[in-house]
Amino acid sequence: MKPAVRPEVKPESKPEASRPQAKPAVKPSDVIEREKVEVVQKEEKPVAEKITIGELHLSGCTGCLVTLADNYEGLFKLLDNYADLVYALTLVDVRHVPEMDVCLVEGSCCLNDKISVEELKQARAKSKVLVAYGGCAAYGNITRFCRGGQWNQPGQEAFVPISEVVDVDLYLPSCPPCPQAVRNVAVMAYLLLKGNDEQKKLATAYLTPLMQLAQRGNEACGCDLMYDVINQGLCMGCGTCAGTCPVRAITMEYGRPNVNRDLCIKCGACYAQCPRSWFNFDVMNNYEGIMDAIKGAMQ
Amino acid sequence: MDVLGNYKSVIAARSTDKDILKKAQDGGIITTLFAYALEEGIIDGAIVAGPGNEPWKPEPMVVSTKAELLAAAGTRYTISPNMSLIKEATRSYGLDRVGIVGTPCQIQATRKAQLYPIGMRDVDDKIALALGIFCMENLSYQALEAIVEDHCNQKMESVRKMDIGKGKFTVYTERGAVSQMPLKLIHKYVQPGCNVCLDYVANLADISSGSVGSPDGWSTVFVRSTKGNAVWDGAMKAGYFETKPMDQVKPGLDIVKKLATEKITKNQKNVDARKTAGLKADGTPKGLRNPYVSP
Ligand SMILES: Cc1cc2nc3c(=O)[nH]c(=O)nc-3n(C[C@H](O)[C@H](O)[C@H](O)COP(=O)(O)OP(=O)(O)OC[C@H]3O[C@@H](n4cnc5c(N)ncnc54)[C@H](O)[C@@H]3O)c2cc1C
Ligand code: SF4
Ligand code: SF4
Ligand code: SF4
């Protein structure tokens, strides 16, 4: 973890006020302000107030993109009612990065590949909310282990989390990310950009920790459980981290996680899922209403 | 939110099943509710604190029969990381409707896993019944050993039941001995993570239960969510519980509220103290991480 990007705990307890200052970034309030730009309308669709979403594919395995599709009928529902997919490998026939409300970036960025760097910068410039979608974009994930010399691009060895190149608004870690997580974020992004005041407030509260995660840094490892939970005196042994790890690198030994660091792929899921990384009561206390609302939105 | 959380009703209750009452910690609420939910197909399995390979060391376990539920009944005053099986229950065990019992913090983890399912693929709508048990604090296994063996002077393997109540930690052995120590001596053994815990009665559970507030052998039950309400109503109609109104039992709801307020006030102070725990070069305070503010 780089000391420079460590968030500092501020005395004020409002989520807004606690946003770390280390890197310049889009504040949630800015996102709301910038919303007024344009309403994308598609003549053939009766629903006018949709948001536009795209997926930029960098150095990832396409698992993140497939995850989006793993919402099955939920994806169609999202596309029918809430979002137009304006850019995505194989799914949308658009070559150049278009303007969009939300851009999901999959994969880390290969600095040796000029097109990747250029497209990433375009995506930043042309989107209101840039999401590091999945472990590779957020933390490098398995591409952190790349040392070059691989077939068929032996010259490519410099892979960085996208936040080394552009400012990132929101993190959605794990490898692959979870279909229900990206669904929830899509619904909340819709509410943030198109909802009424109350919905905007809810969406802001919901998205805030994922935005804070984007400010926290771009290195992840099972070690985060040691450094930022156990060493901080915050672990209570719930076992969530062990339950969430996609490669089963974590076992619980006498009530504490034990990470097999040779297995860890640095996806960031364990720390983000841990209830002691963040727990926002304003959202969680309302869990029943929010889950019903998301379910209702998807029906 | 109130210190007791949102709830639709609160009631004193006891299982009508004699086998369960023999094994259960208090009124057998948790085991009976799971037995009912299994019977009715509301859940096809439950994650409980099963027997482990050391005496009084629980091991999270997915169970699907009443016999297995009975083997896991009763409180172990040490960590059982039940959430470690939440995804596994839907995968290797193939459950579509999962029950889980947990301390308030584990129920918080359950709700976070549903609202922010970062690495919890296809889990959120498979959690069918989340039952909470009240919790003031928890202990590492080594701490529990120290309490039972050093302070109470009993062998772990000879213990029949452990209980916390009336300001004492009590150990009952198989051969009928009873050893006690004052609860306040236990505080130094409490795991650090409990000192920032802001929930006493599992506010986010579908149904939560504990002994506090009700007479010996009975439990205080909060019915909280819509889902929990339906399950509780069904179990009541089917005759799984006998009940008494909360205002007709001693010591009653006031003591629950008092303890919840004490716990949350004390721990909120601990959380606040973290903000100024250290010192910066410019003389201003340096804070430790606060999970209720940011990751
Ligand atoms: C650490 C701890 C502290 C507690 N503190 C209080 C308190 O301050 N006040 C109060 O009123 N009640 C407290 N309880 C709850 C109480 O001891 C009983 O568990 C509760 O009343 C349920 O009793 P029952 O007869 O309904 O459940 P039972 O039918 O006996 O079933 C209990 C269920 O809990 C599960 N379980 C047992 N130990 C654990 C564990 N360590 N972690 C997760 N699950 C477990 C079992 O597998 C079983 O399924 C505490 C429990 C624990 C584990
Ligand atoms: S998920 Fe639970 S067990 Fe794992 S580090 Fe966090 S608090 Fe501890
Ligand atoms: S321990 Fe597992 S969940 Fe955590 S970062 Fe490593 S691979 Fe991801
Ligand atoms: S006191 Fe809180 S953190 Fe500790 S075990 Fe109980 S519910 Fe969990």
XYZ file of C-alpha atoms and ligand atoms in Angstrom:
671
model
C 0.000 0.000 0.000
C 1.392 3.369 -0.906
C 1.359 5.774 1.992
C 0.522 8.626 -0.361
C -2.859 7.226 -1.271
C -3.876 6.075 2.180
C -7.142 7.698 3.161
C -6.922 9.593 6.392
C -9.604 9.197 8.957
C -11.146 12.582 9.501
C -12.959 13.576 12.657
C -16.143 14.382 10.722
C -18.212 11.273 10.228
C -20.079 12.255 7.085
C -19.130 10.038 4.145
C -18.637 13.133 1.940
C -16.278 14.771 4.349
C -14.213 11.662 4.766
C -13.209 11.450 1.150
C -9.459 11.162 0.955
C -7.571 13.982 -0.658
C -4.532 12.224 -2.088
C -5.639 12.061 -5.708
C -7.879 14.458 -7.541
C -11.147 12.786 -8.331
C -14.750 13.319 -9.185
C -16.724 13.846 -6.026
C -20.184 12.333 -5.850
C -21.637 15.816 -5.837
C -19.822 16.650 -9.077
C -21.300 13.605 -10.680
C -24.748 14.884 -9.921
C -23.905 18.325 -11.215
C -22.422 17.089 -14.455
C -25.572 15.105 -15.029
C -27.382 17.841 -16.909
C -25.365 17.340 -20.087
C -27.516 15.387 -22.501
C -30.356 12.942 -22.450
C -29.726 10.188 -24.904
C -32.820 9.387 -26.856
C -33.398 6.486 -29.131
C -36.391 7.012 -31.340
C -37.550 3.420 -31.433
C -37.565 3.003 -27.654
C -40.413 4.453 -25.605
C -38.235 4.958 -22.512
C -36.423 8.225 -23.023
C -34.606 8.678 -19.774
C -32.056 5.927 -20.007
C -28.404 6.250 -19.176
C -25.694 5.128 -21.573
C -23.205 2.468 -20.567
C -20.147 1.148 -22.326
C -17.492 -1.446 -21.651
C -13.920 -0.732 -22.601
C -11.907 -3.915 -22.929
C -8.230 -3.622 -22.043
C -5.943 -6.366 -20.723
C -8.546 -8.640 -19.221
C -9.830 -12.114 -19.945
C -13.388 -11.063 -20.958
C -14.674 -12.665 -17.756
C -15.886 -9.236 -16.625
C -17.849 -8.760 -19.853
C -19.317 -12.245 -19.557
C -20.288 -11.383 -15.973
C -22.420 -8.537 -17.287
C -24.208 -11.065 -19.497
C -24.496 -13.472 -16.557
C -27.395 -11.343 -15.363
C -29.316 -13.229 -18.101
C -32.815 -11.778 -18.403
C -31.727 -9.130 -15.899
C -29.349 -7.758 -18.544
C -32.226 -7.411 -21.014
C -34.283 -5.702 -18.358
C -31.430 -3.288 -17.679
C -31.062 -2.585 -21.394
C -34.799 -2.230 -21.962
C -35.527 0.145 -19.129
C -32.447 1.770 -17.711
C -29.407 1.774 -19.899
C -28.382 1.720 -23.525
C -25.242 -0.280 -24.142
C -23.337 2.012 -26.487
C -19.939 0.365 -26.541
C -18.762 -3.182 -25.862
C -16.576 -5.799 -27.460
C -18.623 -8.137 -29.714
C -21.939 -6.907 -28.246
C -22.031 -3.470 -29.879
C -20.781 -2.625 -33.345
C -19.081 0.672 -32.498
C -15.396 1.152 -33.180
C -14.407 4.338 -31.454
C -14.989 5.212 -27.838
C -18.254 7.195 -27.737
C -19.620 9.622 -25.158
C -21.266 7.714 -22.314
C -22.645 8.194 -18.839
C -20.971 5.177 -17.314
C -17.904 3.456 -18.687
C -16.968 0.083 -17.247
C -13.297 -0.580 -17.902
C -12.243 -4.210 -17.918
C -8.612 -5.213 -17.635
C -5.433 -3.463 -16.623
C -3.721 -1.050 -18.983
C -0.661 -2.187 -20.918
C 1.682 0.780 -21.101
C 3.504 -0.849 -24.038
C 0.324 -0.772 -26.075
C -0.313 2.793 -27.247
C -3.881 2.042 -28.328
C -4.813 0.827 -24.848
C -3.458 3.976 -23.228
C -5.152 6.184 -25.809
C -8.522 4.442 -25.542
C -8.409 4.592 -21.771
C -7.793 8.328 -21.861
C -10.625 8.764 -24.348
C -12.921 6.746 -22.112
C -12.024 9.024 -19.217
C -12.650 12.135 -21.251
C -15.932 10.892 -22.674
C -17.609 9.342 -19.646
C -19.221 10.875 -16.591
C -18.524 7.935 -14.317
C -15.500 5.762 -14.978
C -15.636 2.397 -13.248
C -12.697 0.059 -12.709
C -14.710 -3.037 -13.447
C -13.096 -6.133 -11.979
C -9.859 -6.956 -10.222
C -7.539 -6.302 -13.185
C -8.761 -2.759 -13.848
C -8.889 -1.916 -10.147
C -5.784 -3.617 -8.798
C -3.961 -5.306 -11.668
C -5.066 -8.701 -10.373
C -3.299 -11.556 -12.229
C -1.650 -9.124 -14.642
C 0.431 -8.017 -11.633
C 2.365 -11.226 -12.173
C 3.188 -10.499 -15.817
C 6.909 -10.053 -16.439
C 6.879 -10.050 -20.232
C 8.212 -12.534 -22.727
C 4.879 -14.215 -23.241
C 3.644 -15.454 -26.568
C 2.450 -13.635 -28.693
C 3.384 -10.168 -27.491
C 6.792 -10.719 -25.877
C 7.391 -6.979 -25.736
C 4.429 -6.296 -23.521
C 5.236 -6.471 -19.851
C 4.153 -3.216 -18.252
C 0.592 -3.669 -16.998
C -0.873 -1.210 -14.530
C -4.223 -0.746 -12.814
C -6.101 1.858 -14.817
C -5.866 4.430 -12.041
C -2.139 4.781 -12.818
C -3.205 6.337 -16.123
C -6.556 8.019 -15.491
C -8.667 9.116 -12.543
C -11.189 6.459 -11.588
C -14.519 7.219 -9.933
C -15.650 3.858 -8.709
C -14.237 0.416 -7.983
C -15.983 -2.883 -8.479
C -13.366 -5.471 -7.494
C -13.193 -9.271 -7.590
C -12.259 -11.760 -10.268
C -14.611 -11.939 -11.958
C -16.864 -9.308 -10.474
C -20.283 -10.475 -9.409
C -23.248 -10.111 -11.799
C -25.498 -8.907 -8.998
C -22.917 -6.282 -7.973
C -22.722 -4.728 -11.428
C -26.508 -4.928 -11.680
C -26.880 -3.036 -8.391
C -24.339 -0.437 -9.465
C -26.092 0.015 -12.830
C -29.454 0.549 -11.138
C -27.892 2.968 -8.648
C -26.060 4.856 -11.428
C -29.415 5.193 -13.187
C -31.009 6.572 -10.007
C -28.076 8.913 -9.480
C -28.276 10.356 -12.970
C -32.003 10.206 -13.677
C -33.796 9.758 -10.367
C -35.643 12.186 -8.129
C -33.953 13.846 -5.169
C -34.642 11.018 -2.789
C -33.362 8.419 -5.233
C -30.253 10.496 -5.870
C -29.606 10.615 -2.166
C -29.937 6.868 -1.830
C -27.765 6.226 -4.869
C -25.090 8.596 -3.578
C -25.081 6.863 -0.202
C -24.915 3.465 -1.883
C -22.124 4.361 -4.308
C -19.993 6.367 -1.848
C -17.991 3.447 -0.393
C -17.247 2.120 -3.874
C -15.995 5.598 -4.772
C -13.935 5.733 -1.587
C -12.471 2.358 -2.528
C -11.280 3.934 -5.778
C -9.431 6.549 -3.711
C -7.911 4.067 -1.312
C -5.200 2.837 -3.609
C -4.615 0.395 -6.426
C -2.798 -2.395 -4.664
C -4.830 -5.261 -3.275
C -3.879 -8.512 -1.633
C -5.145 -10.900 0.985
C -2.589 -9.065 3.138
C -5.045 -6.155 3.323
C -6.986 -8.261 5.814
C -3.880 -8.319 7.988
C -2.874 -4.684 7.513
C -6.222 -2.923 7.455
C -8.474 -5.183 9.501
C -6.599 -7.419 11.953
C -3.648 -5.095 12.578
C -6.152 -2.264 13.053
C -7.954 -4.259 15.749
C -11.140 -4.529 13.721
C -11.500 -8.220 12.785
C -14.214 -10.178 14.584
C -13.870 -13.459 12.734
C -17.065 -13.547 10.668
C -15.386 -15.552 7.884
C -16.771 -13.445 5.024
C -13.306 -13.007 3.513
C -12.754 -16.764 3.364
C -16.213 -17.233 1.913
C -15.702 -14.671 -0.816
C -12.195 -15.416 -2.132
C -12.585 -16.694 -5.709
C -9.450 -18.846 -5.529
C -9.987 -20.164 -1.999
C -6.747 -18.659 -0.800
C -8.203 -17.922 2.637
C -8.938 -20.351 5.446
C -10.135 -19.468 8.911
C -7.719 -20.567 11.630
C -8.832 -19.964 15.196
C -11.235 -17.246 14.150
C -8.899 -15.259 11.928
C -8.259 -15.378 8.196
C -5.100 -17.109 7.098
C -4.087 -16.151 3.563
C -2.098 -18.446 1.350
C -0.239 -15.685 -0.432
C 1.001 -17.977 -3.191
C -2.608 -18.585 -4.177
C -3.792 -14.989 -3.857
C -4.301 -13.347 -7.253
C -4.750 -9.840 -5.793
C -8.335 -9.310 -6.894
C -9.420 -7.214 -3.908
C -12.639 -9.110 -3.210
C -11.867 -10.140 0.358
C -11.179 -6.674 1.672
C -14.082 -5.047 -0.162
C -16.478 -7.736 1.053
C -15.273 -7.642 4.672
C -17.854 -5.899 6.855
C -15.007 -4.199 8.663
C -13.510 -2.601 5.536
C -16.624 -0.450 5.446
C -20.064 -0.688 6.892
C -22.362 2.218 6.064
C -25.335 2.041 8.407
C -27.315 4.603 6.396
C -27.506 2.075 3.570
C -27.397 -1.235 5.458
C -30.161 -0.352 7.916
C -32.377 0.046 4.890
C -31.369 -3.305 3.367
C -34.887 -4.647 3.033
C -36.203 -1.599 1.196
C -33.183 -1.402 -1.107
C -33.282 -5.093 -1.998
C -37.003 -4.871 -2.682
C -36.448 -1.776 -4.814
C -33.743 -3.472 -6.898
C -35.892 -6.563 -7.262
C -38.830 -4.394 -8.278
C -36.700 -2.527 -10.793
C -35.682 -5.815 -12.389
C -39.215 -7.168 -12.774
C -32.251 3.560 14.213
C -33.147 2.678 17.757
C -30.634 0.553 19.695
C -33.014 -2.403 19.356
C -33.365 -1.939 15.587
C -36.538 -2.173 13.551
C -38.892 -4.921 14.560
C -42.481 -5.900 13.995
C -42.960 -7.664 17.318
C -41.033 -8.784 20.373
C -42.140 -11.707 22.474
C -40.937 -14.172 25.108
C -40.924 -17.687 23.674
C -39.861 -21.263 24.236
C -39.777 -24.269 21.932
C -42.446 -26.942 22.437
C -39.954 -29.628 21.366
C -38.488 -31.388 24.424
C -35.500 -32.840 22.494
C -34.513 -29.396 21.347
C -34.929 -27.823 24.788
C -32.580 -30.437 26.242
C -29.798 -29.381 23.849
C -30.527 -25.701 23.315
C -28.900 -22.800 25.114
C -32.078 -20.944 26.031
C -35.589 -21.348 24.597
C -34.362 -23.337 21.604
C -35.585 -20.623 19.240
C -32.854 -20.948 16.639
C -32.831 -24.728 16.368
C -36.637 -24.883 16.317
C -36.983 -22.200 13.652
C -34.486 -23.980 11.420
C -36.219 -27.313 12.030
C -39.530 -25.737 11.038
C -38.028 -24.009 7.991
C -36.427 -27.285 6.841
C -39.701 -29.129 7.341
C -41.617 -26.541 5.315
C -39.029 -26.214 2.553
C -38.410 -22.550 3.438
C -34.720 -23.483 3.578
C -32.946 -26.544 2.221
C -30.049 -26.237 4.608
C -28.622 -24.006 7.302
C -25.174 -22.789 8.230
C -24.679 -23.357 11.950
C -21.833 -23.691 14.437
C -21.268 -27.428 14.323
C -18.992 -29.476 16.543
C -15.279 -28.987 15.828
C -12.250 -31.133 16.498
C -11.377 -29.572 19.838
C -13.748 -29.410 22.810
C -16.033 -26.345 22.613
C -14.413 -25.192 19.379
C -17.209 -24.744 16.838
C -16.784 -25.426 13.146
C -19.138 -23.748 10.661
C -21.246 -26.440 9.067
C -24.020 -26.781 6.500
C -26.753 -28.995 7.953
C -30.025 -30.254 6.559
C -31.500 -32.590 9.185
C -32.885 -32.152 12.656
C -30.270 -34.521 14.073
C -27.504 -32.320 12.677
C -29.239 -29.221 14.018
C -29.369 -30.794 17.474
C -25.664 -31.601 17.334
C -24.992 -27.904 16.682
C -27.397 -26.475 19.274
C -26.184 -24.502 22.265
C -23.853 -21.538 22.531
C -20.112 -21.791 22.111
C -18.596 -18.570 23.455
C -15.955 -18.416 20.788
C -15.740 -17.529 17.127
C -17.539 -19.645 14.574
C -16.913 -17.976 11.185
C -20.272 -18.996 9.753
C -20.030 -16.572 6.826
C -17.097 -18.581 5.453
C -19.644 -21.062 4.067
C -22.193 -18.666 2.619
C -21.114 -18.975 -1.023
C -20.066 -22.589 -0.605
C -23.558 -23.480 0.635
C -24.954 -22.379 -2.727
C -22.153 -24.094 -4.663
C -20.726 -27.372 -3.376
C -23.823 -27.968 -1.270
C -26.125 -26.821 -4.047
C -28.593 -25.043 -1.771
C -31.104 -22.637 -3.312
C -32.520 -21.498 0.033
C -29.899 -21.001 2.687
C -30.459 -20.422 6.383
C -27.716 -18.871 8.481
C -27.377 -18.180 12.187
C -24.932 -15.618 13.412
C -23.926 -13.006 15.907
C -24.979 -9.441 15.009
C -21.697 -8.830 13.181
C -22.216 -11.946 11.075
C -25.708 -10.800 10.181
C -24.240 -7.426 9.213
C -21.824 -9.329 6.978
C -24.754 -11.217 5.477
C -26.549 -7.998 4.558
C -23.413 -6.449 3.132
C -22.947 -9.577 1.022
C -26.455 -9.061 -0.328
C -26.309 -5.303 -0.918
C -22.697 -5.220 -2.106
C -22.109 -8.729 -3.450
C -18.546 -7.930 -4.557
C -17.326 -11.519 -4.590
C -20.585 -13.263 -3.744
C -21.852 -14.455 -7.111
C -25.442 -15.716 -7.133
C -25.738 -15.569 -3.347
C -27.965 -12.561 -2.620
C -31.411 -14.003 -3.300
C -30.545 -17.447 -1.961
C -30.329 -16.269 1.629
C -33.749 -17.376 2.814
C -33.545 -17.000 6.584
C -30.935 -15.070 8.578
C -31.322 -15.700 12.312
C -29.396 -13.530 14.746
C -28.317 -14.250 18.308
C -27.763 -11.397 20.760
C -24.106 -10.771 21.491
C -22.271 -8.569 23.961
C -18.786 -9.786 23.036
C -16.885 -12.805 21.800
C -13.660 -14.592 22.656
C -10.885 -16.307 20.785
C -10.674 -20.041 21.469
C -7.481 -19.515 23.437
C -9.220 -16.892 25.577
C -12.118 -19.253 26.260
C -9.609 -21.923 27.273
C -7.929 -19.510 29.657
C -11.257 -18.615 31.235
C -12.478 -22.179 31.634
C -9.193 -23.843 32.547
C -7.280 -21.125 34.391
C -10.013 -19.037 35.971
C -12.792 -21.603 36.448
C -10.352 -24.454 36.932
C -12.263 -26.958 34.775
C -11.086 -29.051 31.842
C -12.624 -27.998 28.520
C -13.606 -31.578 27.710
C -15.435 -32.020 31.006
C -17.751 -29.045 30.475
C -21.448 -29.703 29.760
C -22.655 -26.120 29.401
C -21.329 -22.582 29.515
C -23.550 -19.628 30.169
C -23.385 -15.895 30.667
C -25.957 -14.261 32.879
C -26.483 -12.210 36.010
C -23.019 -10.733 35.761
C -21.247 -14.116 35.798
C -19.643 -16.544 33.397
C -20.753 -20.010 34.537
C -19.368 -23.420 33.669
C -21.373 -26.601 34.383
C -19.423 -29.852 34.177
C -20.630 -33.312 33.194
C -20.162 -34.462 36.787
C -22.286 -31.690 38.230
C -19.694 -29.151 39.357
C -20.476 -25.476 38.850
C -17.687 -22.904 38.498
C -18.171 -19.192 38.093
C -16.184 -16.052 37.475
C -17.335 -12.423 37.435
C -18.021 -11.154 33.921
C -15.939 -8.050 34.432
C -12.787 -10.165 34.641
C -13.531 -11.442 31.150
C -13.260 -8.064 29.462
C -9.496 -8.239 28.988
C -9.992 -11.411 26.943
C -12.587 -9.996 24.548
C -11.430 -9.972 20.940
C -10.491 -6.410 19.878
C -12.960 -6.330 16.980
C -15.851 -6.479 19.436
C -14.875 -3.139 20.941
C -16.130 -1.274 17.886
C -19.325 -3.303 17.489
C -22.484 -1.213 17.388
C -25.167 -3.902 17.456
C -26.366 -5.982 20.417
C -29.561 -7.679 19.289
C -28.816 -8.454 15.617
C -30.809 -5.546 14.232
C -30.458 -6.740 10.650
C -31.608 -10.335 11.146
C -34.943 -11.652 9.916
C -35.543 -12.877 13.459
C -33.160 -12.442 16.392
C -33.113 -14.006 19.806
C -31.266 -14.122 23.105
C -31.831 -14.958 26.723
C -31.753 -11.438 28.102
C -35.136 -10.084 29.140
C -36.889 -13.412 29.579
C -36.972 -15.932 32.459
C -34.549 -18.894 32.587
C -35.225 -21.389 29.827
C -37.118 -18.796 27.798
C -35.900 -16.478 25.067
C -36.610 -12.936 23.949
C -37.496 -12.939 20.241
C -37.507 -9.956 17.871
C -39.432 -10.579 14.672
C -37.973 -8.039 12.263
C -38.317 -8.425 8.507
C -41.304 -9.287 6.323
C -39.666 -12.630 5.645
C -39.047 -13.205 9.339
C -42.623 -12.321 10.140
C -43.984 -14.907 7.714
C -41.711 -17.616 9.121
C -42.582 -16.739 12.727
C -46.322 -16.715 12.009
C -46.082 -20.080 10.283
C -44.107 -21.665 13.117
C -46.552 -20.268 15.693
C -49.565 -21.607 13.808
C -47.907 -24.989 13.528
C -47.448 -25.050 17.310
C -43.649 -24.938 17.431
C -43.540 -22.360 20.247
C -45.271 -21.353 23.429
C -45.142 -17.630 24.103
C -45.796 -14.948 26.678
C -46.219 -11.237 26.052
C -42.973 -9.390 26.746
C -44.616 -7.025 29.239
C -45.698 -9.979 31.358
C -42.280 -11.555 31.863
C -39.479 -10.574 34.189
C -37.054 -8.891 33.802
C -38.591 -7.728 30.521
C -37.656 -5.528 27.582
C -36.185 -2.718 29.681
C -33.105 -4.749 30.560
C -32.552 -5.572 26.862
C -32.748 -1.908 26.033
C -30.457 -0.994 28.909
C -27.772 -3.493 27.876
C -28.047 -2.529 24.212
C -27.655 1.143 25.087
C -24.680 0.406 27.340
C -22.922 -1.664 24.706
C -23.482 0.771 21.874
C -22.592 3.846 23.931
C -19.371 2.265 25.172
C -18.358 1.043 21.732
C -19.290 4.285 19.983
C -16.856 5.948 22.402
C -14.204 3.453 21.330
C -14.913 4.197 17.677
C -14.680 7.935 18.347
C -11.466 7.513 20.340
C -9.833 5.956 17.258
C -10.086 9.327 15.512
C -7.598 10.882 17.896
C -5.572 7.833 18.890
C -2.284 9.171 17.500
C -0.372 12.363 16.935
C 0.733 14.141 13.783
C 3.922 16.183 13.424
C 1.924 19.410 13.452
C 0.452 18.519 16.818
C -2.982 17.558 15.514
C -4.422 14.113 16.194
C -3.768 11.180 13.901
C -6.581 8.705 13.477
C -6.896 4.978 13.088
C -9.153 3.581 10.363
C -12.877 3.881 10.952
C -14.917 1.259 9.080
C -18.112 3.225 9.601
C -16.675 6.158 7.653
C -14.649 4.748 4.783
C -12.788 1.626 3.655
C -20.504 -15.127 21.599
C -21.932 -15.082 22.023
C -22.352 -14.090 22.912
C -23.693 -14.023 23.313
N -24.072 -13.017 24.150
C -25.383 -12.938 24.543
C -25.823 -11.913 25.397
O -25.052 -11.059 25.808
N -27.137 -11.872 25.734
C -28.030 -12.792 25.261
O -29.207 -12.715 25.601
N -27.638 -13.765 24.434
C -26.340 -13.872 24.060
N -25.948 -14.869 23.207
C -26.971 -15.749 22.621
C -27.374 -16.910 23.506
O -26.247 -17.481 24.141
C -28.042 -18.009 22.661
O -27.208 -18.407 21.608
C -29.337 -17.549 22.072
O -30.220 -17.151 23.105
C -29.996 -18.657 21.248
O -30.416 -19.653 22.078
P -31.437 -20.748 21.570
O -31.728 -21.667 22.684
O -32.586 -20.053 20.909
O -30.615 -21.388 20.387
P -30.139 -22.874 20.147
O -31.328 -23.637 19.693
O -29.327 -23.377 21.265
O -29.225 -22.619 18.893
C -28.102 -21.770 18.941
C -27.582 -21.660 17.540
O -26.473 -20.764 17.523
C -25.380 -21.368 16.880
N -24.157 -20.914 17.546
C -23.656 -21.354 18.717
N -22.516 -20.724 19.008
C -22.296 -19.850 17.990
C -21.269 -18.925 17.718
N -20.233 -18.755 18.541
N -21.328 -18.197 16.584
C -22.375 -18.370 15.724
N -23.361 -19.244 15.934
C -23.335 -19.967 17.057
C -25.583 -22.848 17.030
O -24.983 -23.567 15.971
C -27.101 -22.984 17.011
O -27.573 -23.148 15.702
C -24.614 -14.964 22.815
C -24.186 -15.946 21.914
C -22.870 -15.999 21.510
C -22.441 -17.060 20.523
S -14.240 -10.613 6.630
Fe -14.614 -11.023 8.820
S -13.049 -12.578 9.323
Fe -12.419 -11.646 7.399
S -11.030 -9.962 7.995
Fe -13.093 -9.100 7.803
S -13.908 -9.184 9.884
Fe -12.163 -10.569 9.841
S -6.978 -13.426 -0.876
Fe -8.463 -14.076 -2.434
S -10.063 -12.509 -2.379
Fe -8.296 -11.647 -1.326
S -7.185 -10.482 -2.902
Fe -6.289 -12.550 -2.807
S -7.381 -13.723 -4.369
Fe -8.603 -11.892 -3.976
S -19.663 -8.187 20.054
Fe -20.191 -7.627 17.989
S -18.307 -7.980 16.831
Fe -18.122 -9.118 18.728
S -18.852 -11.160 18.207
Fe -20.564 -10.023 19.110
S -21.630 -9.180 17.344
Fe -19.610 -9.791 16.648
